[in-house]
PDB file of C-alpha atoms in Angstrom:
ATOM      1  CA  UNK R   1     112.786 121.028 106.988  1.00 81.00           C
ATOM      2  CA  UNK R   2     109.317 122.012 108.190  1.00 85.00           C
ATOM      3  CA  UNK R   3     108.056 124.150 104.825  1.00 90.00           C
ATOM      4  CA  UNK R   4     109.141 121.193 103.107  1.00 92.00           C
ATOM      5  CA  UNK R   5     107.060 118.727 105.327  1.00 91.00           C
ATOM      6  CA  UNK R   6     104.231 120.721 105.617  1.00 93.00           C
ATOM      7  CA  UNK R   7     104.175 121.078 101.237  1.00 94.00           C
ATOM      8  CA  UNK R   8     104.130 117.059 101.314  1.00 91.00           C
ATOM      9  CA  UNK R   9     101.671 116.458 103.663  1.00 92.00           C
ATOM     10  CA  UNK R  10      99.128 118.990 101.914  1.00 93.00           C
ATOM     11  CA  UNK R  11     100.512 117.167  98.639  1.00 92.00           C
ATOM     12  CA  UNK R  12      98.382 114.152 100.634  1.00 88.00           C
ATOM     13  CA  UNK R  13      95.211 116.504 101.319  1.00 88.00           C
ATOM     14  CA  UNK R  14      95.926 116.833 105.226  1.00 90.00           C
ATOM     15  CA  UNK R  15      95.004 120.176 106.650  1.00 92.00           C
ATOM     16  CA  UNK R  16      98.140 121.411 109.148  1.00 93.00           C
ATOM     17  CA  UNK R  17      96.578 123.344 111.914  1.00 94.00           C
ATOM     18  CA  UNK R  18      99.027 124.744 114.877  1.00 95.00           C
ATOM     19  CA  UNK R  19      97.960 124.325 118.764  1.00 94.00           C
ATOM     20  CA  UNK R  20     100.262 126.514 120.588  1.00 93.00           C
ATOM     21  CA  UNK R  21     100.532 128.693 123.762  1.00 92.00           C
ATOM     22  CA  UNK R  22     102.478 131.091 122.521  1.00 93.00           C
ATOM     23  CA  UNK R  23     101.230 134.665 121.683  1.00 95.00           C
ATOM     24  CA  UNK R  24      98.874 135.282 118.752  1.00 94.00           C
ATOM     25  CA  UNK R  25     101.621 137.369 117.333  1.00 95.00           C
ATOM     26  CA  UNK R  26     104.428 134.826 117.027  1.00 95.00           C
ATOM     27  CA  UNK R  27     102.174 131.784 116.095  1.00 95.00           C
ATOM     28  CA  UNK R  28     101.147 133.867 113.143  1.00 95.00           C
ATOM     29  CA  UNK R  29     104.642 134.907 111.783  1.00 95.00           C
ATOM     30  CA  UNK R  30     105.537 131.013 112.485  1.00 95.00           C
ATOM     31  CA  UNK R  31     102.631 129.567 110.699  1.00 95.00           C
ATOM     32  CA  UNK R  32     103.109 132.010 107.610  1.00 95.00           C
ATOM     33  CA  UNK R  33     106.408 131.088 107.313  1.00 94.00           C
ATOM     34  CA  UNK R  34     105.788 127.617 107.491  1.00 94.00           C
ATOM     35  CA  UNK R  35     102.263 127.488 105.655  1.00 94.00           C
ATOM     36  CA  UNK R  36     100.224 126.192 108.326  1.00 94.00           C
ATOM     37  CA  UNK R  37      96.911 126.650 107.602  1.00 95.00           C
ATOM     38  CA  UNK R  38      95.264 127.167 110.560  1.00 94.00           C
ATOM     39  CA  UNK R  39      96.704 128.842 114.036  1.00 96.00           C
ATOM     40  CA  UNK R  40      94.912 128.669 117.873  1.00 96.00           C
ATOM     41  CA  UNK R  41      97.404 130.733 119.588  1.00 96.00           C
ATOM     42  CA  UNK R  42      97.322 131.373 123.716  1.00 96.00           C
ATOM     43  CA  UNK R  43      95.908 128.173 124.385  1.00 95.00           C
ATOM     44  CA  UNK R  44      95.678 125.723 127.174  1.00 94.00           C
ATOM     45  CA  UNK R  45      96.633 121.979 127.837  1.00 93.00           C
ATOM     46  CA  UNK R  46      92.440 121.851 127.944  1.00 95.00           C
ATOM     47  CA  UNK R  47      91.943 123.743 124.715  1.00 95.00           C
ATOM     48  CA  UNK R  48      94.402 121.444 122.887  1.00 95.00           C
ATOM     49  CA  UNK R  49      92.180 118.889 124.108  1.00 95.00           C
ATOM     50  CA  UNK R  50      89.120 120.512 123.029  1.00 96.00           C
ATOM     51  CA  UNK R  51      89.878 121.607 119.862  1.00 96.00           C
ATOM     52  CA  UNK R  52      91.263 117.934 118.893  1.00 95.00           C
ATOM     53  CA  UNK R  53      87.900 117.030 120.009  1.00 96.00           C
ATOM     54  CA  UNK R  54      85.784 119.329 117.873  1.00 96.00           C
ATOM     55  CA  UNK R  55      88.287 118.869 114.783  1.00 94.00           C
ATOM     56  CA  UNK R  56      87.276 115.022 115.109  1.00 95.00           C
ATOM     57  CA  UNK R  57      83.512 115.194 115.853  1.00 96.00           C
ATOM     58  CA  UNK R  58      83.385 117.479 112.862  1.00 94.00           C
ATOM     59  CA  UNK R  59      84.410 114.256 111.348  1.00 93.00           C
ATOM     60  CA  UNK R  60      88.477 114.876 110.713  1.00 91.00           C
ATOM     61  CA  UNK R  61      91.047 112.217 111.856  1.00 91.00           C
ATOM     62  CA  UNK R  62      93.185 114.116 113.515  1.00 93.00           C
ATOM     63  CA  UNK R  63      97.272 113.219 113.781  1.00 91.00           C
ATOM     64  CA  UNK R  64      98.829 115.759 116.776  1.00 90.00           C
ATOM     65  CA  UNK R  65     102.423 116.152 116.931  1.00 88.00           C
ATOM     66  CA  UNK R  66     103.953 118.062 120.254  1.00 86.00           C
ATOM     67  CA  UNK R  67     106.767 117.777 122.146  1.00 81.00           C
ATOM     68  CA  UNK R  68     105.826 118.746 125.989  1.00 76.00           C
ATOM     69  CA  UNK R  69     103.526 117.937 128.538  1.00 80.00           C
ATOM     70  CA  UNK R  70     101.511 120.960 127.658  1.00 85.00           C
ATOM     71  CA  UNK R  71     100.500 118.385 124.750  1.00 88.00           C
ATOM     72  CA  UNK R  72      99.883 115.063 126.147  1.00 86.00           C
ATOM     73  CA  UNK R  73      96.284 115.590 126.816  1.00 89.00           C
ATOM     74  CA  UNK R  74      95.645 116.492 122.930  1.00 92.00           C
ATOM     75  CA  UNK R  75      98.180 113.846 121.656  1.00 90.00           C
ATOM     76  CA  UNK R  76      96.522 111.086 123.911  1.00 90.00           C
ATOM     77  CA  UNK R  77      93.028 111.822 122.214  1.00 92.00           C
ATOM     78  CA  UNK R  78      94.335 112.118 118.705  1.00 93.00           C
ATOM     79  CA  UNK R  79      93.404 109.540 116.845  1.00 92.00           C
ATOM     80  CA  UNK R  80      97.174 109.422 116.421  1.00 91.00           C
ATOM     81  CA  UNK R  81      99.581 110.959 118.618  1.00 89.00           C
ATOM     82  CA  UNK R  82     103.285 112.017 117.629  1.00 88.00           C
ATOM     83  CA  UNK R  83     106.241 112.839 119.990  1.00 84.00           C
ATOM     84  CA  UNK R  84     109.038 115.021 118.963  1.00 84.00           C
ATOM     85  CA  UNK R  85     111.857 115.963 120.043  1.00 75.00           C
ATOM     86  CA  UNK R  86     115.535 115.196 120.603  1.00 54.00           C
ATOM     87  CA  UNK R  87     114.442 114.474 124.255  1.00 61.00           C
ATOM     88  CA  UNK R  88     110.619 113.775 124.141  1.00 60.00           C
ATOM     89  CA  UNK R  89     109.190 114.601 127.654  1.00 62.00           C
ATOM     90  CA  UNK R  90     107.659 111.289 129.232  1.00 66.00           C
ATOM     91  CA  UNK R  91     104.349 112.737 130.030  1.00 61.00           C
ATOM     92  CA  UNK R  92     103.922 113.365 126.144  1.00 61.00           C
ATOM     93  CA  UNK R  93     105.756 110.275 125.642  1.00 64.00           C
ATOM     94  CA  UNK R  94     103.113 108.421 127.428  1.00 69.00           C
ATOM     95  CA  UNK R  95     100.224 109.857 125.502  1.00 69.00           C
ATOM     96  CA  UNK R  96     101.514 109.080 122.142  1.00 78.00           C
ATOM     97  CA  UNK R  97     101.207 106.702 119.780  1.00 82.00           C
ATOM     98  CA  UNK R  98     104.609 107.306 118.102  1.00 83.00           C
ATOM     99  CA  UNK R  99     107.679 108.902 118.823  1.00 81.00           C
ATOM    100  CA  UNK R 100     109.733 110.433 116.351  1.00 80.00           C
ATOM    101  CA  UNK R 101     113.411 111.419 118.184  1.00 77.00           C
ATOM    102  CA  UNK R 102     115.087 114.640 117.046  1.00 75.00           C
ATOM    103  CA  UNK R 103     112.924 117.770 115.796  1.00 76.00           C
ATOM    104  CA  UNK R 104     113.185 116.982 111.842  1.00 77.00           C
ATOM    105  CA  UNK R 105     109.312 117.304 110.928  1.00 83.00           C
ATOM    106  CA  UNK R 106     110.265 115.537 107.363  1.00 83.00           C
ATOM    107  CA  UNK R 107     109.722 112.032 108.541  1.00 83.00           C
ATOM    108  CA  UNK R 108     105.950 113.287 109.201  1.00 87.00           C
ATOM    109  CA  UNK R 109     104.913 112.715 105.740  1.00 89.00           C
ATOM    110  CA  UNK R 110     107.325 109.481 104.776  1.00 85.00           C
ATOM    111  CA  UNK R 111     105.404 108.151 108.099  1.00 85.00           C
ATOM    112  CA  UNK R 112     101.598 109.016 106.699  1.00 86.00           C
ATOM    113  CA  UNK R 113     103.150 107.842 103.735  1.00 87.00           C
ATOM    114  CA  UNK R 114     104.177 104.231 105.327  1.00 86.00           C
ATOM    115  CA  UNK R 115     100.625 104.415 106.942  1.00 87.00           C
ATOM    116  CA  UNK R 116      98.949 104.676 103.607  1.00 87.00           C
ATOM    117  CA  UNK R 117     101.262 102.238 101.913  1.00 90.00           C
ATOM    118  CA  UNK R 118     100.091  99.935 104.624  1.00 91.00           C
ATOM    119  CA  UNK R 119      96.315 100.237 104.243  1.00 93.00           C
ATOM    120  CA  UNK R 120      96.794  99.916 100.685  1.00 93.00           C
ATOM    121  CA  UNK R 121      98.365  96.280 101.363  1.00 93.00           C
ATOM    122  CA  UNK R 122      95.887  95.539 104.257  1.00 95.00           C
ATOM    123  CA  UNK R 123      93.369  95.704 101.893  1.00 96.00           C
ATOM    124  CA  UNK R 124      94.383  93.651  99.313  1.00 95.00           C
ATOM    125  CA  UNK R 125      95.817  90.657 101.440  1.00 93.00           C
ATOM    126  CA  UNK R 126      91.894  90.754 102.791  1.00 93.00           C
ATOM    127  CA  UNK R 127      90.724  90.894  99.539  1.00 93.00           C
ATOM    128  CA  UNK R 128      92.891  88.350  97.531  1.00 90.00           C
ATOM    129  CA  UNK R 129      94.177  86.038 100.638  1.00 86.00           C
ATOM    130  CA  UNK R 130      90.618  85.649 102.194  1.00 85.00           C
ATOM    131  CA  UNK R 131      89.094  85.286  98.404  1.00 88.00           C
ATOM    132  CA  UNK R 132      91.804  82.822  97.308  1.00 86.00           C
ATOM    133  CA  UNK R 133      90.989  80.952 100.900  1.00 81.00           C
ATOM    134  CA  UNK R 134      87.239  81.082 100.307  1.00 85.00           C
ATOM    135  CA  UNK R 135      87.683  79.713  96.844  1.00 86.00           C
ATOM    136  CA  UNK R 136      89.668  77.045  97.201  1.00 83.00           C
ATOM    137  CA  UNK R 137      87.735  75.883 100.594  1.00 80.00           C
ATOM    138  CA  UNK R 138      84.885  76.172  97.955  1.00 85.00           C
ATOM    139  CA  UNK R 139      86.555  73.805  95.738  1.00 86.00           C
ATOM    140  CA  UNK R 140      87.919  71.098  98.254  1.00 81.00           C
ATOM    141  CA  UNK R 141      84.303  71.416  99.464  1.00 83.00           C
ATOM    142  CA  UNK R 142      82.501  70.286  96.205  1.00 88.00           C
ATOM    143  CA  UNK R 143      84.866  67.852  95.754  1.00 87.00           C
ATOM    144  CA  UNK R 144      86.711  69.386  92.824  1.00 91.00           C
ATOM    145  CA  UNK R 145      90.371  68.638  94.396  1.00 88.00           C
ATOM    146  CA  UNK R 146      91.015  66.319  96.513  1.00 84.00           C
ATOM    147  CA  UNK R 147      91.513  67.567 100.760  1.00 76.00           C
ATOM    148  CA  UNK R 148      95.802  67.363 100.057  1.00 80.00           C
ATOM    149  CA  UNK R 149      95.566  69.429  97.307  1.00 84.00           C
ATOM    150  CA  UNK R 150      93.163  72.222  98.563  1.00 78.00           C
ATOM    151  CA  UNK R 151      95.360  72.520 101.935  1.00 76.00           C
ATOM    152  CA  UNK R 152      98.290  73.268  99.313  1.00 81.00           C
ATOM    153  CA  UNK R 153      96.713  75.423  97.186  1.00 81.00           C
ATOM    154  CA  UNK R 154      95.246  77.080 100.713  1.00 77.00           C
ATOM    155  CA  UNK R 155      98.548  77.904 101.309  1.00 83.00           C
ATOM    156  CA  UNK R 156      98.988  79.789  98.079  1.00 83.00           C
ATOM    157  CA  UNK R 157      96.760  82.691 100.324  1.00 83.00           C
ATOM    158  CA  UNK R 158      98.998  82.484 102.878  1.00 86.00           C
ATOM    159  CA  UNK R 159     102.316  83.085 100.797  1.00 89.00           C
ATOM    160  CA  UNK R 160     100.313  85.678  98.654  1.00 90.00           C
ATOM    161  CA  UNK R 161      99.961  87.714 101.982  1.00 90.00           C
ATOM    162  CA  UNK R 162     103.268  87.173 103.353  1.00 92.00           C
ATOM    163  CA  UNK R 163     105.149  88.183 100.378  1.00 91.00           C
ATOM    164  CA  UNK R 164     102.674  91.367  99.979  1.00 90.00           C
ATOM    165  CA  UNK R 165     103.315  92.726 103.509  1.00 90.00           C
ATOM    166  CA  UNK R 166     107.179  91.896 102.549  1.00 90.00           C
ATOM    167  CA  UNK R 167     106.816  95.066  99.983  1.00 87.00           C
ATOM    168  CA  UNK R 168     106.654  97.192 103.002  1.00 87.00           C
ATOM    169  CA  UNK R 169     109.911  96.626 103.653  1.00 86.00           C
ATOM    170  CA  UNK R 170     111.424  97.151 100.304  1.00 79.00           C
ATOM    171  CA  UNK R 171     111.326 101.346 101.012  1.00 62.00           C
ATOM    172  CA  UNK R 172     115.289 101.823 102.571  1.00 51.00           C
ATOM    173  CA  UNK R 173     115.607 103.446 105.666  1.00 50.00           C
ATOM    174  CA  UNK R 174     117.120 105.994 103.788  1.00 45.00           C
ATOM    175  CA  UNK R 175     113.644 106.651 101.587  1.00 52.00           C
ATOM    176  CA  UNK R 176     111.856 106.619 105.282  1.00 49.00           C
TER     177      UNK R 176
END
C-alpha cells in the first residue's frame, strides 16, 4: 500500500523524504521502489531531530511518521507527529500527535486529506458565522430588528456552523 500512498500524497504537493538508520544501500532500493523523494540513510535519533529542524526553518511543515523510539525525538518536533505500527512503541507514542495502529501507510493521505477538508470548513464557519454574527449585531444595534429577533436570527450563525462542521462527518469510515 505504500507506492500507492506515497502517489496520493505527492497528488497533494507534499514532498516524502525518508529518515532512517539503516544502510545507504537499502534506504535507496526502498525509497526507489516506493518513490520517496528524498533518503538520509545511517542516521541518528539526533539527526532525525535535526534534519526535521532544518526541513522546517527552511520554511516546510513537516508531518514525521515512525514507528520506534529511534523516532520520538523527530516525531515530537514535527509540526505533526504520526505513530505506526501494529504495536506503536510508547516512547514514540508519547511524542506523537497521532497514532495510526497497523503498518497500512494508505490512511496517510485520507488523514491530510481530513486535515485539509477541515481547514477548508474552519475557514468558512469564521468567515460566514462571525460575518452573519457581526451583521446581525449590526442590525439589532441600529435598531433595524427588534433585540428578540436579532438573538434569533444570531442563531442562524450558530446553526450555519454546526451543520458545516457536520459535513465532516459525512466521509464513511470506509472512505477514511
Amino acid at each position: 500500500t505504500t507506492p500507492e500512498a506515497i502517489k496520493r500524497l505527492h497528488a497533494e504537493g507534499l514532498k516524502i523524504v525518508m529518515l532512517t538508520g539503516d544502510s545507504e544501500n537499502t534506504a535507496r532500493a526502498v525509497a526507489a521502489k516506493v518513490g520517496i523523494d528524498e533518503v538520509h540513510a545511517d542516521v541518528s535519533p539526533e539527526d532525525k531531530h535535526r534534519i526535521v529542524s532544518d526541513l522546517q526553518k527552511g520554511g516546510a511543515r513537516v508531518a514525521m511518521c515512525g514507528d520506534g523510539i529511534n523516532d520520538a525525538l523527530a516525531l515530537r518536533s514535527a509540526d505533526v507527529g504520526v505513530a505506526v505500527g501494529a504495536v506503536i512503541n510508547e516512547v514514540a507514542l508519547g511524542g506523537a500527535d497521532i497514532a495510526l495502529m497497523g503498518n497500512n501507510l494508505a490512511r496517510l493521505p485520507d488523514m491530510v486529506e481530513l486535515a485539509n477538508r477541515t481547514r477548508r470548513a474552519i475557514k468558512l464557519n469564521v468567515l460566514v458565522g462571525g460575518g452573519f454574527s457581526i451583521l446581525m449585531l449590526t442590525v439589532a444595534a441600529l435598531g433595524w430588528i427588534n433585540p428578540m429577533l436579532g438573538a434569533l436570527l444570531h442563531n442562524g450563525g450558530a446553526i450555519f456552523v454546526v451543520a458545516n462542521s457536520a459535513r465532516l462527518l459525512t466521509q464513511h469510515e470506509s472512505e477514511l
